[in-house]
PDB file of C-alpha atoms and ligand atoms in Angstrom:
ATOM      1  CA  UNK A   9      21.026 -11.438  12.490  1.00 62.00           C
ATOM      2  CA  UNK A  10      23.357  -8.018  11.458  1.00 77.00           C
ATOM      3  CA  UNK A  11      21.891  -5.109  11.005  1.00 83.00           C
ATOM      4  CA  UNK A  12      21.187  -3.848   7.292  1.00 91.00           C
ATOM      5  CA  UNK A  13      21.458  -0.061   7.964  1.00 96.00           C
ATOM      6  CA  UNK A  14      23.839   1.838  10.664  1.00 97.00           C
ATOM      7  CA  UNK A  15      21.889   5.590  11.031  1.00 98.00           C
ATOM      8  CA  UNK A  16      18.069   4.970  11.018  1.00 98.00           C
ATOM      9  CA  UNK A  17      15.419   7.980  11.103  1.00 98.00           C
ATOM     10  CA  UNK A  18      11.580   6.518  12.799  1.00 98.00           C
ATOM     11  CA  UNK A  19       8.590   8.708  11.923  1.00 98.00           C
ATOM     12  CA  UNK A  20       6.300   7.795  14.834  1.00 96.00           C
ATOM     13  CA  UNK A  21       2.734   9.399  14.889  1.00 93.00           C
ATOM     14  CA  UNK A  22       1.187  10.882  17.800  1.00 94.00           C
ATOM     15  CA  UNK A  23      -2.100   8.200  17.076  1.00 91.00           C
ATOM     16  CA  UNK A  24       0.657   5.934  17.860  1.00 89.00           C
ATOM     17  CA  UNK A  25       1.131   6.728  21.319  1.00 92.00           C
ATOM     18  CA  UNK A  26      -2.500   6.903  22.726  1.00 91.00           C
ATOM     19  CA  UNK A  27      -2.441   2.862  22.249  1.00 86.00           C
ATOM     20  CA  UNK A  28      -6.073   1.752  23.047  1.00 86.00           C
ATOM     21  CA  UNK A  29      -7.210   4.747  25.217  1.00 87.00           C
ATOM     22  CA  UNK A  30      -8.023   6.729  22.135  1.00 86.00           C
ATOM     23  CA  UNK A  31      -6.199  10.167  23.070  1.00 91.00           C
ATOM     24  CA  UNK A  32      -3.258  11.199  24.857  1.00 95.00           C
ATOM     25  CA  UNK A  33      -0.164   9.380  25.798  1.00 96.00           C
ATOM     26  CA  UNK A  34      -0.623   5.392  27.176  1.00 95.00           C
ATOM     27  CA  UNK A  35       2.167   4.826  29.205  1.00 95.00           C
ATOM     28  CA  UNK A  36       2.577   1.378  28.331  1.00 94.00           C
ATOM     29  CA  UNK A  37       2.717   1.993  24.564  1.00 93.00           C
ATOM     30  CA  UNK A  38       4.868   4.477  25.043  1.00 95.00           C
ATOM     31  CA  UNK A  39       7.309   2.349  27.568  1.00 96.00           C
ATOM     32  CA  UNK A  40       7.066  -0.468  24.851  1.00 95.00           C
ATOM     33  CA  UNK A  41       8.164   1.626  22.464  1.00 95.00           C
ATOM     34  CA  UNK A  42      11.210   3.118  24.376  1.00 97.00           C
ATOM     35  CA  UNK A  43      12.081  -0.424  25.159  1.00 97.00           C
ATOM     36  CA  UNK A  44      12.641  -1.174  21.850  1.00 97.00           C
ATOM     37  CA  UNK A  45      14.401   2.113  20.389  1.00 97.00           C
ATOM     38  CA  UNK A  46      16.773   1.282  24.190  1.00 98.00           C
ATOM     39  CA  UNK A  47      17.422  -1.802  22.077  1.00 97.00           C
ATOM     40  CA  UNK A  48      18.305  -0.729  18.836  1.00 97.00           C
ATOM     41  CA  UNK A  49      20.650   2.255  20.683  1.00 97.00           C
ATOM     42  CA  UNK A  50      21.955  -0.915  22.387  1.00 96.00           C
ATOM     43  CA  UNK A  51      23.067  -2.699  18.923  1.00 96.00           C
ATOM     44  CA  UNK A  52      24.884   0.118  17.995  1.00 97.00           C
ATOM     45  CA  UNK A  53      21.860   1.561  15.928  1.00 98.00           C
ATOM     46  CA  UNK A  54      21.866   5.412  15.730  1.00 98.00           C
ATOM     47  CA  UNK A  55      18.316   6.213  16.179  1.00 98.00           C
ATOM     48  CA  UNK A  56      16.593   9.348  15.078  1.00 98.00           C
ATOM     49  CA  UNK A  57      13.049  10.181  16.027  1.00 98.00           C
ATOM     50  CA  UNK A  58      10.169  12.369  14.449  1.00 98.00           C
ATOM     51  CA  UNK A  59       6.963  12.673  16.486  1.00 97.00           C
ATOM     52  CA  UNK A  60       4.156  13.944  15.690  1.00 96.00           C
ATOM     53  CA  UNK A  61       1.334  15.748  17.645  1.00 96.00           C
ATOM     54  CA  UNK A  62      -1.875  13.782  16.510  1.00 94.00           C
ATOM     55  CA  UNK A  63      -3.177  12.363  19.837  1.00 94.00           C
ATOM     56  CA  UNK A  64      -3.020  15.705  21.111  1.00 95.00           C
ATOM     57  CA  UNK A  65      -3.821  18.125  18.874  1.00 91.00           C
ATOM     58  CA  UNK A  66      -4.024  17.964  15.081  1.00 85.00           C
ATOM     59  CA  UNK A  67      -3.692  21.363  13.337  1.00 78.00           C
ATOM     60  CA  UNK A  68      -5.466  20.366   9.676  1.00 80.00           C
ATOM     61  CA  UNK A  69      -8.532  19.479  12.391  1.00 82.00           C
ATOM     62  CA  UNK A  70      -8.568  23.173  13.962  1.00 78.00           C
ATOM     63  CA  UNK A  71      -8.069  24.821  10.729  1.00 77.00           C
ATOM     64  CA  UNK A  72     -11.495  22.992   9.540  1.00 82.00           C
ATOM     65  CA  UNK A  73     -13.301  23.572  12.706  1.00 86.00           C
ATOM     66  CA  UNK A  74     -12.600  27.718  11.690  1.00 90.00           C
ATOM     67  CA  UNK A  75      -9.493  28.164  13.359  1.00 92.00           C
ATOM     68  CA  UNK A  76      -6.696  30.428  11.473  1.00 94.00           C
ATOM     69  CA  UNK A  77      -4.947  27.631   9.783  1.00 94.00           C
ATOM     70  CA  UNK A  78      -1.057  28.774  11.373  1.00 95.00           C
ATOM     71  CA  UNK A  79      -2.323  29.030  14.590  1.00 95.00           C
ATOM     72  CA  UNK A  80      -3.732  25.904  14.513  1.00 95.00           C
ATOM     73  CA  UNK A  81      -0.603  24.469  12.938  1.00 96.00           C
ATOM     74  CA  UNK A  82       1.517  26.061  15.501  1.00 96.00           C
ATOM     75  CA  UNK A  83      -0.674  24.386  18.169  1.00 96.00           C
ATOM     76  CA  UNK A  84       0.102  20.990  16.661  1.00 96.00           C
ATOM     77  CA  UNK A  85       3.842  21.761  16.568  1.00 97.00           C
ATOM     78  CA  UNK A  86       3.591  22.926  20.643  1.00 97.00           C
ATOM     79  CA  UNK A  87       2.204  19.245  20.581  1.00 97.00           C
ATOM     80  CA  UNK A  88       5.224  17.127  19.388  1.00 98.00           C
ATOM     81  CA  UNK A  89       7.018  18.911  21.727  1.00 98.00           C
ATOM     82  CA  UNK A  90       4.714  17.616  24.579  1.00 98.00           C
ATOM     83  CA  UNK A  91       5.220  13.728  22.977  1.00 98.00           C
ATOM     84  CA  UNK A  92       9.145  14.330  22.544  1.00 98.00           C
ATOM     85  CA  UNK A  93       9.084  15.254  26.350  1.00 98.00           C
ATOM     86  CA  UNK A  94       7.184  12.040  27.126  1.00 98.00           C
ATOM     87  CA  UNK A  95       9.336   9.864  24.739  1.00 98.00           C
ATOM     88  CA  UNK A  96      12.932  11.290  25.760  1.00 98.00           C
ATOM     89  CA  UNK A  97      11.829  10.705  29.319  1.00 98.00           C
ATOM     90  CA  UNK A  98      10.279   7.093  28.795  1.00 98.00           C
ATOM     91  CA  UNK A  99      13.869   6.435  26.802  1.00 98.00           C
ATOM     92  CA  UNK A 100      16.295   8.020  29.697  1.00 98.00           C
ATOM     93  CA  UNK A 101      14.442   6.316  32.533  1.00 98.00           C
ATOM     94  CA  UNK A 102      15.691   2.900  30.524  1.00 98.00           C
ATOM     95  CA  UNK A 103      19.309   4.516  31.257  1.00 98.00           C
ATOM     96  CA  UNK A 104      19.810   5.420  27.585  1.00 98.00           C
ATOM     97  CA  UNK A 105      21.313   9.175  26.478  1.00 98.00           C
ATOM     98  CA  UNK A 106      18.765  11.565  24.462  1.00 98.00           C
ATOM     99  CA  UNK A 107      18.730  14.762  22.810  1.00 98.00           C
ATOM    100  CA  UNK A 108      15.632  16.475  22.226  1.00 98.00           C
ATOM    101  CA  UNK A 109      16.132  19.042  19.665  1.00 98.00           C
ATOM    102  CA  UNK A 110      13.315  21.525  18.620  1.00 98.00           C
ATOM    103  CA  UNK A 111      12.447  23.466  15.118  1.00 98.00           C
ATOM    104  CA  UNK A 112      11.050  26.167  16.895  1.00 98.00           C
ATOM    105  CA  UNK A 113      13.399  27.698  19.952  1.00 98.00           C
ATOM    106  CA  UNK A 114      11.810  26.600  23.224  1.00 97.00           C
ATOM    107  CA  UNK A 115      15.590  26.953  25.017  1.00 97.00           C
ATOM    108  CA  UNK A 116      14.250  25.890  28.933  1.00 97.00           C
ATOM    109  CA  UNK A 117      12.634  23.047  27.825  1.00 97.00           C
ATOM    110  CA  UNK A 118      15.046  21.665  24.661  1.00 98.00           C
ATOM    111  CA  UNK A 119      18.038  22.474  22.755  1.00 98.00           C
ATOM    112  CA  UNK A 120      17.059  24.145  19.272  1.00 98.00           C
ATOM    113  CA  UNK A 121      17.704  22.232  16.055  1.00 98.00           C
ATOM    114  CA  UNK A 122      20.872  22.656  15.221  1.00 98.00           C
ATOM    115  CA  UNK A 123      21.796  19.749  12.491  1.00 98.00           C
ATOM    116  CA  UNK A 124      25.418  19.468  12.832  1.00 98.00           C
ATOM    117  CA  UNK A 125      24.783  18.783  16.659  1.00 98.00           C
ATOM    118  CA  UNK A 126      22.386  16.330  16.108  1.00 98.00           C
ATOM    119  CA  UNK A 127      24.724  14.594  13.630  1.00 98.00           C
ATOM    120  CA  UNK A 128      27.096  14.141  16.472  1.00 98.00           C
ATOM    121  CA  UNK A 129      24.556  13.252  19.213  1.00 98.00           C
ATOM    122  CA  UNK A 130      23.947  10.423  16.377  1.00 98.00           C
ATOM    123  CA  UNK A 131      28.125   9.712  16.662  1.00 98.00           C
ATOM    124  CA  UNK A 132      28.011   9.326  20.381  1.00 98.00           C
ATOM    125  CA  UNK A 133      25.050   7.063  20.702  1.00 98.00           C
ATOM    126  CA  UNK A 134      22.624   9.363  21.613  1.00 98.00           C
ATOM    127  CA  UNK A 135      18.831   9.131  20.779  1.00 98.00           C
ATOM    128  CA  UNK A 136      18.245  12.242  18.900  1.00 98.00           C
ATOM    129  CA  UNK A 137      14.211  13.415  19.298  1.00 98.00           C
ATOM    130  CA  UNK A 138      13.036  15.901  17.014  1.00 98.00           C
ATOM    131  CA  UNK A 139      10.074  18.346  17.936  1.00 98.00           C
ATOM    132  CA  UNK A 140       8.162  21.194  16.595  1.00 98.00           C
ATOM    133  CA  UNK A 141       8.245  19.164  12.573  1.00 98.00           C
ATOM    134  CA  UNK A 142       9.612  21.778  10.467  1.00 98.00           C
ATOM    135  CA  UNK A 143       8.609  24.334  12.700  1.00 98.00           C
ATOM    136  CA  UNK A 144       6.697  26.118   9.731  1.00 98.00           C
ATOM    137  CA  UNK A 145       3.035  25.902   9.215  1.00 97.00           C
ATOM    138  CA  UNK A 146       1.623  23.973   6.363  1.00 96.00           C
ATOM    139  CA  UNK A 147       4.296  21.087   6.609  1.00 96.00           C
ATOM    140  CA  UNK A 148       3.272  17.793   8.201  1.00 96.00           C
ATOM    141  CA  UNK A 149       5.691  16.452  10.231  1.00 97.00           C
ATOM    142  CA  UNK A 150       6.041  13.180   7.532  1.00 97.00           C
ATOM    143  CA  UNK A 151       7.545  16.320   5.483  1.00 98.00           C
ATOM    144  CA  UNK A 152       9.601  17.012   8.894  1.00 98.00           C
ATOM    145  CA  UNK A 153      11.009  13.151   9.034  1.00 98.00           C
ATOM    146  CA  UNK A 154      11.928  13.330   5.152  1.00 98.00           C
ATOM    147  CA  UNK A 155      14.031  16.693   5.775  1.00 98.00           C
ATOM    148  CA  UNK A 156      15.461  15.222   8.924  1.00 98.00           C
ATOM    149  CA  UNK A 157      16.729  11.907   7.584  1.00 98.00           C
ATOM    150  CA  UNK A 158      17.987  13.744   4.999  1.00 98.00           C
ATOM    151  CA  UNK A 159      20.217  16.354   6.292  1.00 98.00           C
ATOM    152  CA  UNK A 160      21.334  14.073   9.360  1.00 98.00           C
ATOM    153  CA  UNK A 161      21.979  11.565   6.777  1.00 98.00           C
ATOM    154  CA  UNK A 162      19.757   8.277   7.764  1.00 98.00           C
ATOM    155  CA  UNK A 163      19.901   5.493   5.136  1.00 97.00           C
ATOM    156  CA  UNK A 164      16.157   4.831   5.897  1.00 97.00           C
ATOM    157  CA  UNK A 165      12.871   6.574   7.136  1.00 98.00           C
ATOM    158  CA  UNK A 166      11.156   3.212   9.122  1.00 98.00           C
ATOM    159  CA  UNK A 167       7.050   5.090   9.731  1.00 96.00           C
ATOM    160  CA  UNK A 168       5.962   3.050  12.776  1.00 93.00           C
ATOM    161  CA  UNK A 169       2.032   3.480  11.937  1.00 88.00           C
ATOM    162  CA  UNK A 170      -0.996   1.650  13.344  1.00 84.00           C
ATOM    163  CA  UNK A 171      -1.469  -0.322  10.212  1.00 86.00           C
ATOM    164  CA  UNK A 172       0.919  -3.411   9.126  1.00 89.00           C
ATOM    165  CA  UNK A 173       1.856  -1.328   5.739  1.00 92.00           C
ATOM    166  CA  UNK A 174       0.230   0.299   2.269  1.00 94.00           C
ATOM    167  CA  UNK A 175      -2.633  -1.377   0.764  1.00 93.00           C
ATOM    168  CA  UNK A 176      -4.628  -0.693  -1.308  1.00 90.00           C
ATOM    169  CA  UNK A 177      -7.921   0.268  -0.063  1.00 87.00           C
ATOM    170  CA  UNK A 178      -8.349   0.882   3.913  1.00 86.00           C
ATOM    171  CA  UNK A 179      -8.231  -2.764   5.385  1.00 86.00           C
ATOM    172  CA  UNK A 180     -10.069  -1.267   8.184  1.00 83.00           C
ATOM    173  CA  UNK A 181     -13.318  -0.927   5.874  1.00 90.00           C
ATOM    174  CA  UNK A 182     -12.219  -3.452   3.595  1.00 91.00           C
ATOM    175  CA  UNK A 183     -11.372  -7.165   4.532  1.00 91.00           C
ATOM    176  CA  UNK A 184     -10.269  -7.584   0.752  1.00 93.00           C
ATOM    177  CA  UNK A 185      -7.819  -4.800   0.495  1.00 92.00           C
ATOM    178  CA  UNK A 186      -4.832  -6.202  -0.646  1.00 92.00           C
ATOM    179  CA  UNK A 187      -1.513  -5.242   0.822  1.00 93.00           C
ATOM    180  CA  UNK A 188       1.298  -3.700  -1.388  1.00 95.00           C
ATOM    181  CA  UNK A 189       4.989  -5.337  -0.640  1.00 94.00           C
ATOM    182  CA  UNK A 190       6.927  -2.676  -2.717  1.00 95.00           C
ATOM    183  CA  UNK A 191       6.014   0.530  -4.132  1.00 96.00           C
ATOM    184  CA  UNK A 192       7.852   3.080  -5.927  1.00 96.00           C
ATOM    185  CA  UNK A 193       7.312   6.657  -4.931  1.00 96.00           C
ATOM    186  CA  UNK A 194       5.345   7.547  -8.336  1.00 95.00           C
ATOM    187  CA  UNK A 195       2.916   4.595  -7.785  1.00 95.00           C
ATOM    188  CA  UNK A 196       2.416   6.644  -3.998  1.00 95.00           C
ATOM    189  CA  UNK A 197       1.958   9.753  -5.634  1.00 95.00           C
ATOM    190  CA  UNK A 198      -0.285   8.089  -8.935  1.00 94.00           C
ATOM    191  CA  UNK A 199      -2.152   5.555  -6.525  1.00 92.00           C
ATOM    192  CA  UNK A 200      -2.826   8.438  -4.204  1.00 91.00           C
ATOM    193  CA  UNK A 201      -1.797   5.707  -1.282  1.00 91.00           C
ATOM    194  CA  UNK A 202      -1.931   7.873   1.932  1.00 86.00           C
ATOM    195  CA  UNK A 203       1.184   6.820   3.278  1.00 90.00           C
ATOM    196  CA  UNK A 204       3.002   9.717   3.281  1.00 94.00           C
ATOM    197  CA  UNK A 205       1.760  13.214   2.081  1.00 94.00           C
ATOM    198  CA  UNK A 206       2.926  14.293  -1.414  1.00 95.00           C
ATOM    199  CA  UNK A 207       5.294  16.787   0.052  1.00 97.00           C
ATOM    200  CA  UNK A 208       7.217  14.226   1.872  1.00 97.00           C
ATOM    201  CA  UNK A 209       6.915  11.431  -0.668  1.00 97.00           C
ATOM    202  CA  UNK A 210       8.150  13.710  -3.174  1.00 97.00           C
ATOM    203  CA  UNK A 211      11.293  15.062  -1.225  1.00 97.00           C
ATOM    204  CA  UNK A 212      12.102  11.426  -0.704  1.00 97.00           C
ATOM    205  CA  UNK A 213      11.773  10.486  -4.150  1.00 97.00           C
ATOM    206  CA  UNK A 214      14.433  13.685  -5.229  1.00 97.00           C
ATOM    207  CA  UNK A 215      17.260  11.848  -2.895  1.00 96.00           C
ATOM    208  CA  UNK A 216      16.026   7.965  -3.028  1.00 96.00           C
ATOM    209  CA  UNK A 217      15.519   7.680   0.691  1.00 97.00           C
ATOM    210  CA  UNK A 218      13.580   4.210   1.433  1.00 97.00           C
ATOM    211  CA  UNK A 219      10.945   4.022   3.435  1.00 97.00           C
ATOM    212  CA  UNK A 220       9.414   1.191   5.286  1.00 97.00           C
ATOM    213  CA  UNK A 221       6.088   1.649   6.538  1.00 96.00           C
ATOM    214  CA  UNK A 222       5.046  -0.744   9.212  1.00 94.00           C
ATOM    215  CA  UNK A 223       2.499  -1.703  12.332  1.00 92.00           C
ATOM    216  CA  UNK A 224       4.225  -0.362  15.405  1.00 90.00           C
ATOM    217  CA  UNK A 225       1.948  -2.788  17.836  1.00 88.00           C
ATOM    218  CA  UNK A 226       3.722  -5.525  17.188  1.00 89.00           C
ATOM    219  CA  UNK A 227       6.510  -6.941  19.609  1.00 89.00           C
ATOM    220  CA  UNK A 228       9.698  -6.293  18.484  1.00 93.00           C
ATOM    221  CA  UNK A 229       9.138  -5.007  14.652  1.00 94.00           C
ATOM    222  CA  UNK A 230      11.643  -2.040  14.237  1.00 95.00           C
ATOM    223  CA  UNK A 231      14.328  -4.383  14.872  1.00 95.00           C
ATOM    224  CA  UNK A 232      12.530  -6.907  12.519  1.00 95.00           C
ATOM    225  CA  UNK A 233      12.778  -4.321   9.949  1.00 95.00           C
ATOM    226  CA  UNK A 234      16.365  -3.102  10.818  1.00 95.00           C
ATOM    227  CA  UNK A 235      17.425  -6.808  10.295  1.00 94.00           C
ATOM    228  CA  UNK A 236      15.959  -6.735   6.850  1.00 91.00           C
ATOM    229  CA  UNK A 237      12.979  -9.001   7.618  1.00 92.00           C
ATOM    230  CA  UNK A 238      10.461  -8.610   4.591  1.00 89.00           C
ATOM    231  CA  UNK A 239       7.885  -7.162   6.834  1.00 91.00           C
ATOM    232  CA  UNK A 240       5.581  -4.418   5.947  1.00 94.00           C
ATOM    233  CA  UNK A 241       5.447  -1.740   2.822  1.00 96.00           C
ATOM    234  CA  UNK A 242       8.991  -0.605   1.047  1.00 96.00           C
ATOM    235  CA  UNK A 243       8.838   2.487  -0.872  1.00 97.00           C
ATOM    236  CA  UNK A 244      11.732   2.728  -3.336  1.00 94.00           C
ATOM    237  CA  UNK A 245      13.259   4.446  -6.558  1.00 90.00           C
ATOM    238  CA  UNK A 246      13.244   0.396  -8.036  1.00 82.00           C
ATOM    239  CA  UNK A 247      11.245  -2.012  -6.316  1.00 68.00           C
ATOM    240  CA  UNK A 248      12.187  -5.920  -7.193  1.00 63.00           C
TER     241      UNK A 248
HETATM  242  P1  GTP B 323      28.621  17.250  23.773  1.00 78.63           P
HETATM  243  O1  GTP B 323      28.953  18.627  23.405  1.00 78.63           O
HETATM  244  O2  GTP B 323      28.840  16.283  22.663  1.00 78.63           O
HETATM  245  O3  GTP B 323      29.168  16.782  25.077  1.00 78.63           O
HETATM  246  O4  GTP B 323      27.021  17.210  23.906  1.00 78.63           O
HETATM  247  P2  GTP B 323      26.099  17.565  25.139  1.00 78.63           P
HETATM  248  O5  GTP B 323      24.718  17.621  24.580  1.00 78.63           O
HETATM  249  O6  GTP B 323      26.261  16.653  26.291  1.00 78.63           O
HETATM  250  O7  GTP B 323      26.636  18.977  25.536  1.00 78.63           O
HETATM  251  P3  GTP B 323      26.002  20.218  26.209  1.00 78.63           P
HETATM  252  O8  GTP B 323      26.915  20.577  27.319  1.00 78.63           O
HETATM  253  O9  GTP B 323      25.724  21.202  25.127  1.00 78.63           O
HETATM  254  O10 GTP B 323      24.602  19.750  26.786  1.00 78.63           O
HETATM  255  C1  GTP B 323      24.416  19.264  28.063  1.00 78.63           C
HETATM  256  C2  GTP B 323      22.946  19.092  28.333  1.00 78.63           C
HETATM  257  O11 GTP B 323      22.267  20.328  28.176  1.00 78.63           O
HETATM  258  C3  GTP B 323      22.258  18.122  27.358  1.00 78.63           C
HETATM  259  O12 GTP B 323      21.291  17.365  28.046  1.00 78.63           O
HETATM  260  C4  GTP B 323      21.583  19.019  26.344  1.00 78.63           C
HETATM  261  O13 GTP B 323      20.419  18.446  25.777  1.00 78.63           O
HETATM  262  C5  GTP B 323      21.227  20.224  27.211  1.00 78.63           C
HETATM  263  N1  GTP B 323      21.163  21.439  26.403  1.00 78.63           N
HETATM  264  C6  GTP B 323      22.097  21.944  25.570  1.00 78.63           C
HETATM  265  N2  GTP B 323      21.669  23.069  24.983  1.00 78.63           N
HETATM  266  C7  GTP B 323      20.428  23.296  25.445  1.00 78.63           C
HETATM  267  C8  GTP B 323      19.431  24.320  25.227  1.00 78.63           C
HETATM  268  O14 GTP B 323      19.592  25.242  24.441  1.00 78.63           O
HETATM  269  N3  GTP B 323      18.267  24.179  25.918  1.00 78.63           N
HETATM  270  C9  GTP B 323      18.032  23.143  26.777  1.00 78.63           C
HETATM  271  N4  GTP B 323      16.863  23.077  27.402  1.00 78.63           N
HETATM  272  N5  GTP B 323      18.937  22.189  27.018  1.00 78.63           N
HETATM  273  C10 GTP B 323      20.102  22.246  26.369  1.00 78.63           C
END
């Protein structure tokens, strides 16, 4: 099977790293995962990543608990950076070429954001990591991966998530929630579907960039999805 898109940007929570241990980074998730995005790099994919800080720390969480809501935010960004450390690690040892690239400067530990470097990291085969989301507080880093893919120019935004795509009530409460197959972005933003938060969904929906929300625990799904298998949510300007 040929690949249906060329420059792809995965949103990949922090929750999805802590696998079944609740917290933190699992090492096997996270060398499962790198084994697949060494694969896609491999079929001449260009693969850009957004992490976010969840398992670690989550800044809407410290805000609510009293915390000054920036600080807390910028606590959650220092927390991407500690998963885009992990990942571009877990990805190198697999012998393939990253860049991790942060929104806020941390120059010993990564290079800064810098989006027509990135763009050519992309050209040369290189994994591209981003860290830090926007580096602003107040944006999630879903609003991070929707700016991203768009200024590096990804045709898609593939969010690896926990569940196998939108439905709509929480199948995790509900065994008859009914899983959506498309969805434009207004029924996301109408529906109030928490796939994406309405910041993100909304910058998506000014440029039509697709997204594809689907479970990350399965085997071998981003290149399911990059093949064009049916798998999971698609949220676009026209749905079939
Ligand atoms: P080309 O210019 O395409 O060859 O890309 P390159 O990334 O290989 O070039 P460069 O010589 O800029 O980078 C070499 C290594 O240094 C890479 O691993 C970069 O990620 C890293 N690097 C570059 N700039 C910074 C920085 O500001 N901070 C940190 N920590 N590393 C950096």
């Amino acid at each position: 099977m040929s690949a249906n898109y060329k420059r792809v940007l995965i949103k990949l929570s922090g929750e999805a790293l802590q696998g079944e241990q609740g917290y933190g980074i699992s090492p096997h998730t996270l060398e499962t995962f790198a084994g697949e995005i060494a694969e896609l790099q491999r079929m001449g994919i260009e693969v850009a990543i957004v992490i976010g800080g969840g398992n670690i720390f989550r800044g809407v969480a410290g805000s609510t608990a009293g915390m000054d809501r920036t600080s807390a935010d910028y606590m959650g960004m220092l927390a991407t950076v500690m998963n885009g450390i992990a990942l571009q690690d877990a990805i190198e040892r697999l012998g393939v070429p990253t860049r991790l690239q942060t929104a806020l400067e941390i120059k010993e530990i990564a290079e800064p954001y810098i989006r027509r470097r990135a763009t050519r990291h992309l050209e040369k085969g290189r994994v591209v990591i981003f860290g830090a989301g926007t580096g602003n507080p107040y944006f999630t880093t879903d609003t991070a991966a929707a700016l991203r893919a768009m200024e590096v120019q990804a045709e898609v935004i593939l969010k690896a998530t926990n569940v196998d795509g939108v439905y709509d009530s929480d199948p995790r409460q509900n065994p008859e929630a009914v899983r959506f197959e498309r969805l434009t972005y207004l029924d996301v933003l109408s529906k109030n579907l928490r796939v994406m938060d309405s910041t993100a969904i909304s910058l998506c929906m000014e440029n039509d960039l697709p997204i594809i929300v689907f479970d990350l625990n399965q085997a071998g799904n981003i290149k399911r999805v990059i093949e064009g298998e049916d798998l999971g949510t698609l949220i676009c300007p026209n749905p079939r």
